[in-house]
XYZ file of C-alpha atoms in Angstrom:
488
model
C -116.474 -58.026 -25.534
C -119.375 -60.256 -25.976
C -122.868 -60.967 -26.997
C -124.109 -61.944 -23.534
C -127.572 -61.118 -22.224
C -127.114 -57.482 -21.342
C -129.845 -57.601 -18.723
C -127.418 -59.485 -16.554
C -125.173 -56.810 -15.080
C -121.653 -58.069 -14.289
C -121.021 -58.229 -10.569
C -117.941 -58.809 -8.499
C -116.911 -62.454 -8.353
C -117.983 -63.996 -5.050
C -116.567 -67.294 -3.789
C -119.769 -68.094 -1.900
C -121.718 -67.870 -5.160
C -119.424 -70.405 -6.803
C -119.920 -72.737 -3.853
C -123.680 -72.628 -4.467
C -123.321 -73.569 -8.113
C -124.138 -76.973 -9.538
C -121.428 -79.230 -10.920
C -122.202 -77.970 -14.401
C -121.974 -74.385 -13.165
C -118.459 -75.055 -11.914
C -117.533 -76.600 -15.265
C -118.807 -73.452 -16.970
C -116.712 -71.368 -14.547
C -113.631 -73.371 -15.496
C -114.486 -73.062 -19.180
C -114.866 -69.293 -18.882
C -111.525 -68.958 -17.142
C -109.664 -71.261 -19.541
C -111.033 -69.693 -22.728
C -110.323 -66.231 -21.328
C -106.737 -67.199 -20.495
C -106.187 -68.703 -23.965
C -107.634 -65.587 -25.597
C -105.441 -63.254 -23.546
C -102.358 -65.415 -24.052
C -102.793 -65.496 -27.826
C -103.269 -61.732 -27.891
C -100.064 -60.966 -26.011
C -97.551 -63.735 -26.692
C -96.530 -62.064 -29.941
C -95.142 -59.136 -27.904
C -92.145 -61.132 -26.690
C -91.984 -63.568 -29.587
C -91.662 -60.688 -32.046
C -88.263 -59.797 -30.567
C -86.913 -63.124 -31.839
C -89.128 -63.655 -34.926
C -87.755 -60.380 -36.251
C -84.213 -61.736 -36.091
C -84.989 -65.162 -37.577
C -87.039 -63.887 -40.517
C -85.141 -60.580 -40.878
C -88.338 -58.547 -40.578
C -88.569 -54.891 -41.408
C -90.897 -52.588 -39.495
C -93.610 -53.331 -42.049
C -93.000 -57.068 -41.669
C -93.401 -56.849 -37.891
C -96.655 -54.959 -38.356
C -97.945 -57.574 -40.809
C -97.237 -60.430 -38.379
C -99.119 -58.602 -35.625
C -101.965 -57.243 -37.737
C -102.770 -60.592 -39.369
C -104.412 -61.707 -36.123
C -106.463 -58.517 -35.861
C -107.745 -58.746 -39.440
C -108.805 -62.314 -38.698
C -110.598 -61.086 -35.575
C -112.768 -58.737 -37.629
C -113.973 -61.537 -39.882
C -114.352 -63.927 -36.950
C -116.549 -61.495 -35.038
C -118.812 -61.153 -38.079
C -119.352 -64.909 -38.497
C -119.287 -65.835 -34.798
C -122.921 -65.066 -33.998
C -124.461 -66.782 -37.047
C -122.180 -69.794 -36.569
C -123.148 -70.184 -32.901
C -126.825 -69.931 -33.819
C -126.452 -72.480 -36.623
C -124.402 -75.245 -34.995
C -124.902 -74.462 -31.321
C -122.854 -72.803 -28.606
C -121.234 -76.034 -27.425
C -120.167 -77.193 -30.881
C -118.866 -73.729 -31.691
C -116.846 -73.680 -28.468
C -115.488 -77.162 -29.141
C -114.503 -76.149 -32.673
C -112.800 -73.041 -31.278
C -110.737 -75.026 -28.795
C -109.636 -77.416 -31.542
C -108.699 -74.494 -33.789
C -106.744 -72.839 -30.956
C -104.789 -76.085 -30.587
C -104.085 -76.574 -34.297
C -103.125 -72.976 -35.035
C -100.928 -72.674 -31.942
C -98.946 -75.714 -33.115
C -98.805 -74.565 -36.750
C -97.605 -71.133 -35.666
C -94.865 -72.755 -33.606
C -93.578 -74.823 -36.542
C -93.838 -72.099 -39.209
C -90.953 -72.296 -41.660
C -91.545 -69.031 -43.484
C -93.010 -65.592 -42.958
C -95.852 -66.424 -45.350
C -96.820 -69.485 -43.357
C -96.616 -67.609 -40.049
C -98.822 -64.765 -41.303
C -101.398 -67.185 -42.744
C -101.568 -69.179 -39.506
C -101.872 -66.024 -37.419
C -104.723 -64.839 -39.633
C -106.541 -68.129 -38.960
C -105.760 -67.779 -35.258
C -107.269 -64.297 -35.382
C -110.368 -65.718 -37.031
C -110.651 -68.117 -34.086
C -110.105 -65.316 -31.581
C -112.788 -63.157 -33.236
C -115.343 -65.950 -33.077
C -114.487 -66.667 -29.436
C -115.015 -62.994 -28.513
C -118.641 -63.449 -29.583
C -119.352 -67.065 -28.683
C -117.569 -67.623 -25.357
C -119.455 -64.996 -23.295
C -122.742 -66.137 -24.856
C -121.976 -69.718 -23.848
C -121.070 -68.620 -20.336
C -124.154 -66.407 -19.892
C -126.560 -69.021 -21.200
C -124.990 -71.938 -19.283
C -124.581 -70.298 -15.884
C -126.853 -70.465 -12.840
C -128.547 -67.116 -12.301
C -126.803 -66.464 -8.959
C -123.323 -66.569 -10.528
C -123.979 -65.415 -14.097
C -122.642 -61.900 -13.594
C -119.679 -63.220 -11.631
C -118.706 -65.640 -14.403
C -118.882 -62.912 -17.044
C -116.483 -60.875 -14.922
C -114.344 -64.006 -14.497
C -114.029 -64.279 -18.289
C -112.874 -60.651 -18.529
C -110.433 -61.044 -15.644
C -109.092 -64.307 -17.081
C -108.301 -62.536 -20.347
C -106.028 -60.088 -18.526
C -104.489 -62.996 -16.605
C -103.757 -64.653 -19.965
C -101.948 -61.519 -21.120
C -99.851 -61.522 -17.941
C -99.006 -65.214 -18.368
C -97.919 -64.544 -21.947
C -95.400 -61.933 -20.817
C -94.095 -64.213 -18.056
C -93.705 -67.156 -20.443
C -91.966 -64.907 -22.954
C -89.552 -63.839 -20.216
C -88.900 -67.435 -19.127
C -88.037 -68.416 -22.702
C -86.250 -65.209 -23.656
C -82.777 -66.488 -22.735
C -83.097 -69.287 -25.306
C -84.976 -67.094 -27.773
C -87.466 -69.939 -28.309
C -90.310 -67.995 -29.880
C -91.798 -71.215 -31.267
C -92.489 -72.519 -27.783
C -93.876 -69.106 -26.805
C -96.528 -69.465 -29.510
C -97.090 -73.196 -29.172
C -97.784 -73.423 -25.435
C -101.332 -72.121 -25.997
C -102.177 -75.600 -27.323
C -102.008 -77.142 -23.825
C -105.031 -75.407 -22.224
C -106.881 -75.633 -25.561
C -106.587 -79.439 -25.512
C -107.723 -79.527 -21.883
C -110.815 -77.448 -22.538
C -111.736 -79.623 -25.530
C -111.920 -82.655 -23.244
C -114.138 -80.771 -20.793
C -116.525 -79.423 -23.428
C -117.334 -82.907 -24.711
C -119.203 -83.553 -21.431
C -121.177 -80.294 -21.422
C -124.660 -79.974 -22.989
C -125.580 -77.063 -25.204
C -127.494 -74.159 -23.688
C -131.224 -74.248 -23.017
C -131.665 -71.039 -24.988
C -130.144 -72.570 -28.132
C -132.257 -75.711 -27.771
C -135.364 -73.495 -27.557
C -134.238 -71.580 -30.656
C -134.269 -74.919 -32.473
C -137.614 -75.993 -31.021
C -136.053 -78.730 -28.854
C -137.795 -78.013 -25.555
C -137.150 -81.393 -23.932
C -133.389 -81.020 -24.404
C -133.662 -77.422 -23.160
C -135.425 -78.746 -20.053
C -132.659 -81.258 -19.328
C -129.920 -78.681 -19.901
C -131.537 -76.092 -17.634
C -132.099 -78.686 -14.908
C -128.380 -79.484 -14.921
C -127.387 -75.807 -14.790
C -129.624 -74.945 -11.823
C -131.367 -77.889 -10.138
C -133.349 -75.588 -7.807
C -134.962 -73.481 -10.531
C -138.596 -73.697 -11.696
C -137.639 -75.123 -15.092
C -140.939 -74.685 -16.928
C -141.367 -71.119 -15.742
C -137.793 -70.261 -16.721
C -138.201 -71.810 -20.178
C -141.384 -69.797 -20.718
C -139.516 -66.666 -19.622
C -136.674 -67.355 -22.079
C -139.148 -67.841 -24.930
C -140.903 -64.593 -24.024
C -137.574 -62.772 -24.033
C -136.601 -64.295 -27.380
C -139.872 -63.039 -28.887
C -139.160 -59.525 -27.574
C -135.758 -59.539 -29.310
C -137.208 -60.214 -32.749
C -137.993 -57.583 -35.321
C -134.956 -55.338 -34.982
C -133.653 -53.961 -38.295
C -130.362 -52.261 -39.080
C -132.237 -49.490 -40.906
C -133.966 -48.567 -37.625
C -130.565 -47.837 -36.105
C -129.784 -45.409 -38.924
C -132.773 -43.132 -38.472
C -134.349 -41.041 -35.718
C -134.635 -41.584 -32.791
C -131.898 -44.236 -32.563
C -129.395 -42.677 -34.968
C -127.901 -40.741 -32.058
C -127.498 -43.975 -30.069
C -125.872 -45.636 -33.083
C -123.408 -42.771 -33.484
C -122.601 -43.075 -29.782
C -121.903 -46.840 -29.660
C -120.033 -46.894 -32.989
C -117.968 -43.861 -31.992
C -117.279 -45.277 -28.540
C -116.161 -48.600 -30.027
C -113.838 -46.768 -32.411
C -112.300 -44.535 -29.724
C -111.719 -47.524 -27.437
C -109.124 -48.895 -29.876
C -107.949 -45.906 -31.890
C -106.609 -44.289 -28.698
C -103.949 -46.999 -28.718
C -104.412 -49.587 -25.986
C -103.447 -52.567 -28.154
C -100.272 -50.838 -29.278
C -99.255 -51.340 -25.637
C -100.385 -54.994 -25.564
C -98.733 -55.920 -28.878
C -95.627 -53.735 -28.822
C -94.827 -52.799 -25.207
C -91.385 -54.526 -25.265
C -90.488 -52.455 -28.329
C -91.859 -49.297 -26.693
C -89.820 -49.907 -23.543
C -86.779 -50.562 -25.719
C -87.327 -47.269 -27.549
C -87.455 -45.480 -24.167
C -84.051 -46.846 -23.211
C -84.912 -49.980 -21.253
C -82.633 -52.966 -21.862
C -82.549 -56.615 -20.850
C -85.228 -59.282 -20.940
C -86.483 -58.448 -17.451
C -87.236 -54.837 -18.352
C -88.692 -55.655 -21.764
C -90.949 -58.540 -20.660
C -91.561 -58.393 -16.903
C -92.404 -54.689 -16.824
C -95.252 -55.213 -19.345
C -96.545 -58.016 -17.099
C -96.539 -55.633 -14.123
C -98.449 -53.111 -16.213
C -101.123 -55.697 -16.997
C -101.334 -56.722 -13.341
C -102.071 -53.091 -12.459
C -104.732 -53.022 -15.177
C -106.334 -56.096 -13.625
C -106.645 -54.261 -10.311
C -108.052 -51.219 -12.125
C -110.844 -53.130 -13.874
C -111.863 -54.821 -10.608
C -112.044 -51.432 -8.863
C -114.037 -49.979 -11.748
C -116.570 -52.812 -11.725
C -117.026 -52.368 -7.982
C -117.764 -48.639 -8.410
C -119.780 -48.500 -11.626
C -123.190 -48.827 -9.969
C -122.283 -46.411 -7.167
C -120.436 -43.570 -8.899
C -122.087 -43.950 -12.300
C -120.859 -44.645 -15.819
C -119.873 -41.137 -16.913
C -117.534 -40.297 -13.985
C -115.668 -43.583 -14.377
C -115.378 -43.320 -18.157
C -114.304 -39.661 -18.117
C -111.797 -40.305 -15.313
C -110.257 -43.212 -17.231
C -109.827 -41.127 -20.384
C -108.363 -38.228 -18.374
C -105.759 -40.618 -16.931
C -104.890 -41.727 -20.484
C -104.402 -38.082 -21.488
C -102.027 -37.544 -18.554
C -100.145 -40.709 -19.502
C -99.679 -39.503 -23.071
C -98.226 -36.228 -21.791
C -95.740 -38.131 -19.593
C -94.695 -40.347 -22.508
C -94.192 -37.339 -24.787
C -91.917 -35.778 -22.154
C -89.867 -38.979 -21.846
C -89.359 -39.315 -25.589
C -88.679 -35.591 -25.982
C -85.817 -35.695 -23.482
C -84.300 -38.874 -24.925
C -82.733 -41.995 -23.410
C -81.253 -40.480 -20.298
C -82.062 -43.315 -17.852
C -82.615 -42.904 -14.136
C -85.740 -41.107 -12.998
C -86.792 -40.288 -16.544
C -86.855 -43.971 -17.470
C -89.016 -44.646 -14.408
C -91.285 -41.835 -15.610
C -91.623 -43.658 -18.930
C -92.708 -46.817 -17.118
C -95.201 -44.776 -15.113
C -96.591 -43.349 -18.354
C -97.234 -46.813 -19.799
C -98.693 -47.944 -16.464
C -101.070 -44.973 -16.259
C -102.086 -45.369 -19.902
C -103.111 -48.996 -19.354
C -104.741 -48.400 -15.966
C -106.714 -45.468 -17.357
C -107.950 -47.583 -20.234
C -109.030 -50.577 -18.159
C -110.640 -48.373 -15.495
C -112.737 -46.524 -18.078
C -113.041 -47.902 -21.602
C -112.136 -51.492 -20.755
C -114.625 -51.886 -17.922
C -117.581 -50.037 -19.467
C -117.523 -50.958 -23.146
C -120.159 -53.683 -22.922
C -122.149 -51.923 -20.231
C -122.944 -49.163 -22.723
C -123.314 -51.611 -25.600
C -125.975 -53.446 -23.623
C -127.783 -50.394 -22.266
C -128.042 -48.151 -25.313
C -130.775 -49.902 -27.312
C -134.161 -51.540 -26.719
C -134.121 -55.323 -26.696
C -134.960 -55.779 -30.383
C -131.879 -53.733 -31.389
C -129.529 -54.697 -28.580
C -127.627 -57.439 -30.376
C -127.289 -55.335 -33.527
C -125.989 -52.434 -31.426
C -123.420 -54.592 -29.644
C -122.312 -55.989 -33.007
C -121.928 -52.498 -34.461
C -119.763 -51.465 -31.514
C -117.611 -54.587 -31.788
C -117.099 -54.103 -35.532
C -116.084 -50.471 -35.049
C -113.752 -51.507 -32.215
C -112.018 -54.153 -34.344
C -111.632 -51.899 -37.385
C -109.855 -49.327 -35.218
C -107.727 -52.142 -33.800
C -106.621 -53.096 -37.316
C -105.623 -49.491 -38.015
C -103.568 -49.130 -34.831
C -101.891 -52.525 -35.210
C -100.974 -51.856 -38.838
C -99.543 -48.347 -38.521
C -98.200 -48.045 -34.958
C -94.633 -49.251 -35.573
C -94.381 -47.294 -38.814
C -95.560 -44.122 -37.069
C -93.243 -44.756 -34.100
C -90.230 -45.141 -36.391
C -91.236 -42.181 -38.564
C -92.450 -39.599 -36.018
C -90.739 -40.938 -32.920
C -92.306 -41.310 -29.505
C -93.231 -37.639 -29.211
C -95.227 -37.635 -32.440
C -96.803 -41.045 -31.840
C -98.046 -40.336 -28.348
C -98.928 -36.808 -29.413
C -101.378 -38.376 -31.869
C -102.753 -40.607 -29.110
C -103.050 -37.510 -26.896
C -105.199 -35.742 -29.491
C -107.341 -38.858 -30.012
C -107.838 -39.269 -26.254
C -108.845 -35.613 -25.973
C -111.386 -36.098 -28.785
C -112.657 -39.203 -26.986
C -113.099 -37.170 -23.810
C -115.178 -34.560 -25.646
C -117.166 -37.277 -27.442
C -118.045 -39.069 -24.205
C -118.823 -35.820 -22.386
C -121.224 -34.750 -25.149
C -122.953 -38.038 -25.961
C -122.655 -40.570 -23.126
C -125.805 -40.799 -20.988
C -125.647 -41.478 -17.265
C -127.659 -44.687 -16.929
C -126.845 -45.523 -13.317
C -129.906 -46.800 -11.477
C -132.223 -46.541 -14.470
C -134.252 -49.538 -15.615
C -132.944 -51.048 -18.817
C -136.258 -50.544 -20.585
C -136.356 -46.827 -19.645
C -133.074 -45.872 -21.334
C -134.733 -45.785 -24.769
C -136.530 -42.593 -23.695
C -133.194 -40.766 -23.472
C -132.589 -41.294 -27.190
C -136.217 -40.742 -28.138
C -136.056 -37.367 -26.377
C -133.076 -36.141 -28.427
C -130.352 -37.116 -25.953
C -132.030 -35.745 -22.815
C -133.888 -37.454 -20.040
C -137.584 -36.547 -20.402
C -139.520 -34.938 -17.599
C -142.132 -37.347 -16.212
C -145.658 -36.576 -17.365
C -148.956 -38.342 -17.065
C -148.456 -39.833 -20.537
C -144.721 -40.505 -20.428
C -143.277 -43.291 -18.280
C -140.904 -42.028 -15.625
C -137.381 -43.145 -16.629
C -136.564 -43.561 -12.927
C -139.477 -45.926 -12.454
C -138.523 -49.546 -11.905
C -141.551 -50.789 -13.796
C -141.813 -50.112 -17.475
C -143.430 -52.862 -19.519
C -141.084 -54.708 -21.863
C -143.736 -54.392 -24.549
C -142.987 -50.663 -24.874
C -139.930 -51.645 -26.906
C -142.189 -52.523 -29.773
C -144.452 -49.501 -29.714
């Protein structure tokens, strides 16, 4: 989830591209990976830590939900302020501030002496996470050489999943001692390291141009890509920045872009309301409810699930420009529906162990793989493709806000619903929501494979149908549609 330049389509990470990068490009690659790992680690470390925090602070189901949801509420506010903050103080300073905050809040969370203190610190950590969701991909996109920009954006996404896996493994390693404080506090180590690296990195050329500091933009761009025609690239960036001006929220709420707004807001909401973060936050508790016991089952199995999801997102990204967006998205949701059915069967038959317990693991695995193959891989593809340039950032922000609001809802009520309705009722609700998501995507999602970015607006302007080419209407399949048509 990010605010990167959507014209840069993520590509598979290629080692030969990294070898061609400048020294600064490699620093940006390391920054992307480290921030992604920290983000993923801070998302998931609560899953194992909660097993022991619950005992120490004598938490009820509501208390466990509050500890988890505090981060998500902070994320909502962080995502709102992230963009304006990065524009005001710069991408580099924002990133440096984020790394410092990650360090401080990881340590404060580890030394919390009361539930109130822990919740407050986790809210502030969530605020940091929300800002990083917006700022980090922008920093990466604007600081990367063109030949590896897409690869580094994928690296950030992959690193986030790696961070989740590391969190489960660390939780398992510390589970015997029950040291939840160290589970939370270890995130400070990479945060300190990245702070030291960021001090040496200049801000992005795009931000310098936003502030009218062309000479500094020239130096920054020269360091990013020494072989580029700097003056021509700076002129191109300024032209692009002019094309992005003038977008208004009110334009998104009226014809012809109201349909596009409904689509991206609805898609963002379904991405989270169908329950993926209930798996990330609470999978040890879910496995426990299915009859699994022991630290290995409760903490290593979730790590294996996330490893499978990592493979799924890589496969999806390799297929998205060959098979198309709709087939991948619909297939992913269909897999989630199947997973919900399997989980309902497991909970309906009770804790009988053996093959049924393995079926429960397969249900969680399929649920996560289905999500990352479909929703997880394509969320920002559609966010970037659904609006003309002047509305693109507003559209991506609307999707992110909707996504985070749904995340708050799921995080806050999942444990309560699980304890009240049981596994059958809980995953029955997710089944219905996934089915609604399938219908929603089938009805509203356009197939944008192979279409120029500037041509996609004609789908919405034609009432959700691709127009037939005429002498007066640009062909949406044409590779050349002037950027200036966005403002007509």
